CSV table of C-alpha atoms in Angstrom, one decimal:
chain,number,residue,atom,x,y,z
A,94,MET,CA,-6.8,46.9,13.4
A,95,SER,CA,-7.0,47.8,9.7
A,96,GLU,CA,-3.4,47.4,8.6
A,97,THR,CA,-2.8,45.3,5.4
A,98,THR,CA,-0.6,42.2,5.6
A,99,GLU,CA,0.2,39.5,3.2
A,100,LEU,CA,0.5,35.8,4.0
A,101,SER,CA,3.9,34.5,2.8
A,102,VAL,CA,3.8,31.6,0.4
A,103,ILE,CA,4.0,28.3,2.2
A,104,GLU,CA,6.1,25.6,0.4
A,105,ILE,CA,7.0,22.3,2.1
A,106,LYS,CA,9.7,20.1,0.5
A,107,PRO,CA,9.5,16.4,0.6
A,108,GLU,CA,12.7,16.2,2.9
A,109,GLN,CA,10.8,18.5,5.5
A,110,ALA,CA,7.9,16.1,5.9
A,111,PRO,CA,9.2,13.8,8.6
A,112,ALA,CA,10.0,16.8,11.0
A,113,LEU,CA,6.7,18.7,10.2
A,114,TYR,CA,4.0,16.0,10.1
A,115,VAL,CA,4.4,15.0,13.8
A,116,ALA,CA,2.6,16.2,17.0
A,117,ASN,CA,2.6,20.0,17.0
A,118,GLY,CA,4.8,20.0,14.1
A,119,LEU,CA,2.7,22.5,12.2
A,120,ASP,CA,2.1,25.0,15.0
A,121,HIS,CA,4.3,27.7,13.5
A,122,PHE,CA,2.3,27.7,10.3
A,123,LEU,CA,-1.0,27.9,12.3
A,124,ALA,CA,0.6,30.8,14.3
A,125,GLN,CA,1.5,32.5,11.0
A,126,ILE,CA,-2.0,31.9,9.6
A,127,ARG,CA,-3.7,33.1,12.8
A,128,GLU,CA,-1.6,36.3,12.8
A,129,TYR,CA,-2.6,36.9,9.3
A,130,ALA,CA,-6.2,36.4,10.0
A,131,LYS,CA,-6.1,39.2,12.6
A,132,GLU,CA,-6.6,41.8,10.1
A,133,THR,CA,-10.0,43.3,10.1
A,134,PRO,CA,-11.1,44.9,6.9
A,135,ASP,CA,-14.0,47.4,6.7
A,136,VAL,CA,-16.9,45.3,5.8
A,137,THR,CA,-19.0,48.3,4.8
A,138,THR,CA,-16.8,49.0,1.8
A,139,GLN,CA,-16.5,47.0,-1.4
A,140,LYS,CA,-12.8,47.0,-1.0
A,141,GLY,CA,-13.1,45.7,2.6
A,142,ARG,CA,-15.4,43.0,1.5
A,143,ASP,CA,-13.1,41.9,-1.3
A,144,ARG,CA,-10.2,41.8,1.2
A,145,ILE,CA,-12.1,39.5,3.4
A,146,GLY,CA,-12.6,37.1,0.4
A,147,SER,CA,-8.8,37.5,-0.4
A,148,LEU,CA,-7.9,36.6,3.3
A,149,ALA,CA,-10.1,33.5,3.3
A,150,ARG,CA,-8.7,32.3,-0.1
A,151,ALA,CA,-5.1,33.0,1.1
A,152,VAL,CA,-5.9,30.7,4.2
A,153,GLY,CA,-7.4,28.2,2.0
A,154,SER,CA,-4.3,28.1,-0.3
A,155,SER,CA,-2.1,27.8,2.9
A,156,LYS,CA,-4.2,24.9,4.1
A,157,LYS,CA,-3.9,23.2,0.6
A,158,ALA,CA,-0.1,23.9,0.4
A,159,ILE,CA,0.3,22.1,3.8
A,160,GLU,CA,-2.3,19.3,3.5
A,161,GLU,CA,-1.3,18.1,-0.1
A,162,PRO,CA,2.3,17.4,0.8
A,163,GLY,CA,1.0,15.8,4.0
A,164,ARG,CA,-1.3,13.6,2.3
A,165,ALA,CA,1.4,12.6,-0.1
A,166,TYR,CA,3.8,11.9,2.8
A,167,LEU,CA,1.0,9.6,4.3
A,168,ARG,CA,0.5,7.8,1.0
A,169,HIS,CA,4.4,7.4,1.2
A,170,LEU,CA,4.4,5.9,4.6
A,171,LYS,CA,1.5,3.6,3.7
A,172,GLU,CA,3.5,2.4,0.7
A,173,ALA,CA,6.5,1.9,2.8
A,174,VAL,CA,4.6,-0.4,5.2
A,175,LYS,CA,2.8,-2.5,2.6
A,176,PRO,CA,5.8,-4.8,2.1
A,177,ALA,CA,5.9,-5.5,5.8
A,178,GLU,CA,2.2,-6.1,5.9
A,179,GLU,CA,2.4,-8.5,2.9
A,180,GLU,CA,5.3,-10.3,4.5
A,181,LEU,CA,3.4,-10.8,7.7
A,182,ARG,CA,0.3,-12.0,5.8
A,183,ARG,CA,2.5,-14.3,3.8
A,184,PHE,CA,4.1,-15.5,7.0
A,185,THR,CA,0.8,-16.2,8.8
A,186,ARG,CA,-0.6,-17.9,5.8
A,187,GLU,CA,2.4,-20.2,5.6
A,188,CYS,CA,2.1,-20.9,9.4
A,189,ASP,CA,-1.5,-21.6,9.1
A,190,ALA,CA,-0.9,-24.1,6.2
A,191,ILE,CA,1.9,-25.8,8.1
A,192,ARG,CA,-0.3,-26.0,11.3
A,193,ASP,CA,-3.3,-27.4,9.2
A,194,ALA,CA,-0.9,-30.0,7.6
A,195,ILE,CA,0.3,-30.9,11.0
A,196,LEU,CA,-3.4,-31.4,12.3
A,197,LEU,CA,-4.4,-33.2,9.3
A,198,PRO,CA,-3.5,-36.8,10.3
A,199,ARG,CA,-5.2,-36.2,13.8
A,200,ALA,CA,-8.2,-34.8,12.2
A,201,GLU,CA,-8.5,-37.8,9.9
A,202,TRP,CA,-7.9,-40.2,12.8
A,203,ASP,CA,-10.6,-38.3,15.0
A,204,ALA,CA,-13.0,-38.7,11.9
A,205,GLU,CA,-12.3,-42.3,11.6
A,206,GLN,CA,-12.7,-42.8,15.3
A,207,ALA,CA,-16.1,-40.9,15.2
A,208,ARG,CA,-17.3,-42.9,12.3
A,209,LEU,CA,-16.5,-46.2,14.1
A,210,LYS,CA,-17.9,-45.0,17.3
A,211,ALA,CA,-21.2,-44.0,15.5
A,212,GLU,CA,-21.3,-47.5,13.9
A,213,ALA,CA,-20.8,-49.1,17.2
A,214,GLU,CA,-23.4,-47.1,18.9
A,215,ALA,CA,-25.9,-47.7,16.1
A,216,LYS,CA,-25.2,-51.5,16.2
A,217,ALA,CA,-25.6,-51.3,19.9
A,218,ALA,CA,-28.8,-49.5,19.5
A,219,GLU,CA,-30.0,-52.1,17.0
A,220,GLU,CA,-29.1,-55.0,19.3
A,221,ALA,CA,-30.9,-53.4,22.2
A,222,TYR,CA,-33.9,-53.0,20.1
A,223,ASN,CA,-33.8,-56.6,19.0
A,224,ALA,CA,-33.2,-57.8,22.6
A,225,MET,CA,-36.2,-55.5,23.8
A,226,ARG,CA,-38.3,-56.9,21.0
A,227,ASP,CA,-37.5,-60.4,21.9
A,228,GLU,CA,-38.2,-59.9,25.5
A,229,ALA,CA,-41.5,-58.2,24.6
A,230,ASP,CA,-42.4,-61.3,22.5
A,231,LYS,CA,-41.6,-63.7,25.5
A,232,ASP,CA,-43.6,-61.6,27.8
A,233,ASN,CA,-46.5,-61.5,25.4
A,234,ALA,CA,-46.3,-65.3,25.0
A,235,ALA,CA,-46.4,-65.9,28.8
A,236,PHE,CA,-49.0,-63.4,29.3
A,237,ASP,CA,-51.1,-65.1,26.6
A,238,ALA,CA,-50.7,-68.6,28.3
A,239,ALA,CA,-51.7,-67.3,31.6
A,240,LYS,CA,-54.7,-65.3,30.5
A,241,ALA,CA,-55.8,-68.3,28.4
A,242,LYS,CA,-55.5,-70.6,31.4
A,243,GLU,CA,-57.2,-68.0,33.7
A,244,LEU,CA,-59.9,-67.6,31.1
A,245,ALA,CA,-60.5,-71.4,30.9
A,246,LEU,CA,-60.9,-71.6,34.6
A,247,GLN,CA,-63.3,-68.7,34.5
A,248,ILE,CA,-65.2,-70.3,31.7
A,249,GLU,CA,-65.3,-73.7,33.6
A,250,ALA,CA,-66.6,-71.9,36.7
A,251,ALA,CA,-69.1,-69.9,34.7
A,252,HIS,CA,-70.1,-73.1,33.1
A,253,ALA,CA,-70.5,-74.9,36.5
A,254,THR,CA,-72.6,-72.0,37.8
A,255,ALA,CA,-74.6,-71.8,34.6
A,256,LEU,CA,-75.5,-75.6,35.1
A,257,LEU,CA,-76.5,-74.9,38.6
A,258,ASP,CA,-78.6,-71.8,37.9
A,259,ASN,CA,-79.5,-70.6,34.6
A,260,TYR,CA,-77.2,-72.3,32.1
A,261,GLU,CA,-78.2,-70.0,29.3
A,262,TYR,CA,-78.0,-66.8,31.3
A,263,ASP,CA,-74.7,-67.7,32.8
A,264,ARG,CA,-73.4,-68.6,29.4
A,265,ASP,CA,-74.3,-65.3,28.0
A,266,ILE,CA,-72.6,-63.7,30.9
A,267,ALA,CA,-69.6,-65.8,30.6
A,268,GLU,CA,-69.4,-65.1,26.9
A,269,LYS,CA,-69.8,-61.3,27.5
A,270,LYS,CA,-67.0,-61.3,30.0
A,271,ALA,CA,-64.8,-63.4,27.7
A,272,GLU,CA,-65.4,-61.0,25.0
A,273,GLU,CA,-64.6,-58.1,27.4
A,274,GLU,CA,-61.4,-60.0,28.4
A,275,ARG,CA,-60.4,-60.7,24.7
A,276,GLN,CA,-61.0,-57.1,24.0
A,277,ARG,CA,-58.9,-56.0,27.1
A,278,ILE,CA,-56.2,-58.4,26.0
A,279,ALA,CA,-56.3,-57.3,22.5
A,280,HIS,CA,-56.1,-53.6,23.8
A,281,GLU,CA,-53.1,-54.4,26.0
A,282,GLU,CA,-51.5,-56.3,23.1
A,283,GLY,CA,-52.0,-53.3,20.9
A,284,LEU,CA,-50.5,-51.0,23.4
A,285,LYS,CA,-47.6,-53.4,23.7
A,286,ARG,CA,-47.2,-53.6,20.1
A,287,GLN,CA,-47.3,-49.8,19.7
A,288,ALA,CA,-44.8,-49.4,22.7
A,289,ALA,CA,-42.5,-51.8,20.9
A,290,GLU,CA,-43.0,-50.2,17.6
A,291,GLN,CA,-42.3,-46.8,19.1
A,292,ALA,CA,-39.4,-48.0,20.9
A,293,ARG,CA,-38.1,-49.6,17.6
A,294,ILE,CA,-38.8,-46.3,15.8
A,295,GLU,CA,-37.0,-44.3,18.4
A,296,ALA,CA,-34.1,-46.7,18.4
A,297,GLU,CA,-33.9,-46.5,14.8
A,298,ALA,CA,-34.2,-42.8,14.8
A,299,THR,CA,-31.4,-42.6,17.4
A,300,ALA,CA,-29.2,-44.7,15.3
A,301,GLN,CA,-30.0,-42.8,12.3
A,302,ARG,CA,-29.2,-39.6,14.0
A,303,GLU,CA,-25.9,-41.0,15.4
A,304,ARG,CA,-25.0,-42.3,11.8
A,305,GLU,CA,-25.9,-38.9,10.3
A,306,ALA,CA,-23.9,-37.0,13.0
A,307,ALA,CA,-21.0,-39.3,12.5
A,308,LEU,CA,-21.3,-38.8,8.7
A,309,GLN,CA,-21.5,-35.0,9.3
A,310,ARG,CA,-18.5,-35.1,11.6
A,311,GLU,CA,-16.7,-37.0,9.0
A,312,ALA,CA,-17.7,-34.6,6.2
A,313,ASP,CA,-16.7,-31.6,8.3
A,314,LEU,CA,-13.3,-33.1,9.1
A,315,LYS,CA,-12.9,-33.8,5.3
A,316,ALA,CA,-14.0,-30.5,4.4
A,317,GLN,CA,-11.4,-29.0,6.9
A,318,ALA,CA,-8.8,-31.2,5.5
A,319,ALA,CA,-9.7,-30.1,2.1
A,320,LEU,CA,-9.7,-26.5,3.1
A,321,ALA,CA,-6.4,-26.9,4.8
A,322,GLU,CA,-5.0,-28.5,1.7
A,323,ALA,CA,-6.6,-25.7,-0.5
A,324,ASN,CA,-5.1,-23.2,1.8
A,325,ARG,CA,-1.6,-24.8,1.6
A,326,ILE,CA,-1.8,-25.0,-2.2
A,327,ALA,CA,-3.0,-21.4,-2.4
A,328,ALA,CA,-0.2,-20.4,0.0
A,329,GLU,CA,2.3,-22.3,-2.2
A,330,LYS,CA,1.1,-20.5,-5.3
A,331,LYS,CA,1.1,-17.2,-3.4
A,332,ALA,CA,4.6,-17.8,-2.3
A,333,GLU,CA,5.8,-18.8,-5.8
A,334,GLN,CA,4.0,-15.8,-7.4
A,335,ASP,CA,5.5,-13.5,-4.6
A,336,ARG,CA,9.0,-15.1,-5.5
A,337,ILE,CA,8.4,-14.5,-9.1
A,338,ASP,CA,7.2,-10.9,-8.6
A,339,ALA,CA,10.1,-10.3,-6.3
A,340,ALA,CA,12.4,-11.6,-8.9
A,341,ASN,CA,10.9,-9.6,-11.7
A,342,LYS,CA,10.9,-6.5,-9.5
A,343,ALA,CA,14.6,-7.1,-8.7
A,344,GLU,CA,15.3,-7.5,-12.3
A,345,ALA,CA,13.4,-4.4,-13.2
A,346,ASP,CA,15.1,-2.5,-10.4
A,347,ARG,CA,18.5,-3.8,-11.6
A,348,ILE,CA,17.8,-2.8,-15.2
A,349,ALA,CA,16.5,0.7,-14.0
A,350,ALA,CA,19.5,1.1,-11.9
A,351,ALA,CA,21.8,0.2,-14.8
A,352,GLU,CA,19.9,2.6,-17.0
A,353,GLN,CA,20.1,5.3,-14.4
A,354,ALA,CA,23.8,4.5,-13.9
A,355,GLU,CA,24.3,4.8,-17.8
A,356,ARG,CA,22.4,8.0,-17.8
A,357,GLU,CA,24.4,9.5,-15.1
A,358,LYS,CA,27.5,8.3,-16.8
A,359,GLN,CA,26.5,10.0,-20.1
A,360,GLU,CA,25.5,13.0,-18.1
A,361,ALA,CA,28.8,13.0,-16.3
A,362,ILE,CA,30.6,12.6,-19.7
A,363,ALA,CA,28.5,15.4,-21.3
A,364,ALA,CA,29.1,17.6,-18.3
A,365,GLU,CA,32.9,16.9,-18.5
A,366,GLN,CA,32.8,17.5,-22.2
A,367,LEU,CA,31.0,20.8,-21.7
A,368,LYS,CA,33.5,21.8,-18.9
A,369,ALA,CA,36.4,20.9,-21.2
A,370,LYS,CA,34.8,22.9,-24.1
A,371,GLN,CA,34.1,25.7,-21.8
A,372,GLU,CA,37.8,25.7,-20.5
A,373,ALA,CA,39.1,25.5,-24.2
A,374,ASP,CA,36.7,28.5,-25.1
A,375,ARG,CA,38.1,30.4,-22.2
A,376,ILE,CA,41.7,29.6,-23.1
A,377,GLN,CA,41.0,30.5,-26.7
A,378,ARG,CA,39.3,33.8,-25.5
A,379,GLU,CA,42.1,34.7,-23.3
A,380,ALA,CA,44.7,33.9,-26.1
A,381,LYS,CA,42.7,35.9,-28.5
A,382,GLN,CA,42.5,38.7,-25.9
A,383,LYS,CA,46.3,38.7,-25.4
A,384,GLU,CA,47.1,38.5,-29.2
A,385,ASP,CA,44.7,41.4,-29.7
A,386,ALA,CA,46.3,43.3,-26.9
A,387,ARG,CA,49.9,42.4,-28.4
A,388,LEU,CA,48.8,43.6,-32.0
A,389,ALA,CA,47.2,46.7,-30.4
A,390,GLU,CA,50.3,47.5,-28.6
A,391,GLU,CA,52.5,46.8,-31.7
A,392,LYS,CA,50.2,49.1,-33.7
A,393,ARG,CA,50.4,51.8,-31.0
A,394,VAL,CA,54.2,51.5,-31.0
A,395,ALA,CA,54.3,51.6,-34.7
A,396,ASP,CA,51.9,54.4,-34.8
A,397,GLU,CA,53.9,56.4,-32.3
A,398,ALA,CA,57.1,55.6,-34.2
A,399,ALA,CA,55.5,56.8,-37.4
A,400,ALA,CA,54.2,59.8,-35.8
A,401,ARG,CA,57.6,60.6,-34.3
A,402,ALA,CA,59.1,60.0,-37.7
A,403,ALA,CA,56.7,62.2,-39.4
A,404,ASP,CA,57.2,64.9,-36.8
A,405,VAL,CA,61.0,64.5,-37.2
A,406,ALA,CA,60.5,64.8,-41.0
A,407,HIS,CA,58.3,67.8,-40.6
A,408,ARG,CA,60.5,69.6,-38.3
A,409,LYS,CA,63.4,68.6,-40.5
A,410,THR,CA,61.7,70.2,-43.4
A,411,ILE,CA,60.6,73.4,-41.6
A,412,GLY,CA,64.3,73.5,-40.2
A,413,THR,CA,65.7,73.3,-43.8
A,414,ASP,CA,63.5,76.0,-44.9
A,415,ILE,CA,64.5,78.4,-42.1
A,416,VAL,CA,68.1,77.6,-42.9
A,417,ASN,CA,67.6,78.2,-46.6
A,418,ASP,CA,65.7,81.5,-45.9
A,419,LEU,CA,68.4,82.7,-43.6
A,420,LEU,CA,71.0,81.9,-46.3
A,421,ALA,CA,69.0,83.7,-48.8
A,422,ASN,CA,68.2,86.8,-46.8
A,423,ALA,CA,71.1,87.0,-44.4
A,424,LYS,CA,74.9,87.3,-45.1
A,425,ILE,CA,75.8,84.3,-43.2
A,426,ASP,CA,77.1,80.9,-44.0
A,427,ARG,CA,75.3,77.4,-43.3
A,428,VAL,CA,77.0,76.8,-40.0
A,429,GLN,CA,75.7,80.2,-38.7
A,430,ALA,CA,72.3,79.6,-40.2
A,431,ILE,CA,72.1,76.2,-38.3
A,432,GLN,CA,73.3,77.8,-35.1
A,433,ILE,CA,70.5,80.4,-35.4
A,434,LEU,CA,67.9,77.6,-36.0
A,435,THR,CA,69.2,75.7,-32.9
A,436,ALA,CA,68.8,78.9,-30.9
A,437,LEU,CA,65.3,79.3,-32.1
A,438,LYS,CA,64.4,75.7,-31.4
A,439,ASP,CA,65.9,76.0,-28.0
A,440,GLY,CA,63.7,79.2,-27.2
A,441,ASN,CA,66.9,81.1,-26.6
A,442,ILE,CA,65.8,84.1,-28.9
A,443,ARG,CA,63.0,86.1,-27.3
A,444,HIS,CA,59.9,87.0,-29.1
A,445,THR,CA,60.3,84.2,-31.7
A,446,THR,CA,58.5,80.9,-31.9
A,447,ILE,CA,58.7,78.1,-34.6
A,448,HIS,CA,55.3,76.7,-35.5
A,449,TYR,CA,55.5,73.3,-36.7
């Protein structure tokens, strides 16, 4: 196939966009372009290669001619939905602010309850620690008394045995045992004190963690309340700004509409004035044409009358000359001469003609 075709210029008007930029709405353009692209120039010639480039450029131009209005139409659609999006965002912000304002008293109450609970838990932990410490002190005192009594008995037994056997030897043994017992007791007391201290530290740490958690919860709730208040204020400011912007836009639209109406009014007046002037010019032209025709007709009539008068005078002169010549050259009277002239004029005398 080597026939040369030309792709018709594609032009899409704005009012066509809604019907074209839908599913399969551009198929007829594609069919036209595909049909155009069926041409197969001879690639072995310069002319054929140039034709290939021309075909490709034509397809690109067609694509641009369809794509650019389509992009413009999409921008128009996006601009058209922006007010709805803004109104939805404004509505959701307002609802969030109303919801947060509703939740604020409960959040503050929860924070206060959490704080009171944390204080109560911390106080209970402190009381438990003090009770545990007092109990430990009582246990230590009873244990010390029992151990002391037991030690005294052991010492007395050791003393009696020493007296019976080797007093010195038994005394050393008893003292050694007593020292070992004192060290054991001291070690146990140390362990008890360590356990009590560890329990106190853990209780204080637990209480501190509870206090910190309560403070954090209170801080979080206050932050949430502050954020809700800030959102509410921001929403109110945004709503006010939206109202001002809407009022400004409405006023600008009103002014633009008034200016447009005034322009249209002036254009209508100018169009009416132009129409009236054109009508007046037409009437004037027609009147002038009629007057020119009337004057021409009057001139024609006058010219014809003048021509007829001149012809009559000329004919009269010639007739007078003929009558005079007849009177001079023939022995006839004037009546006879006039009769002969009339016969000549009427063509009643053969072989004679009057040349005017």
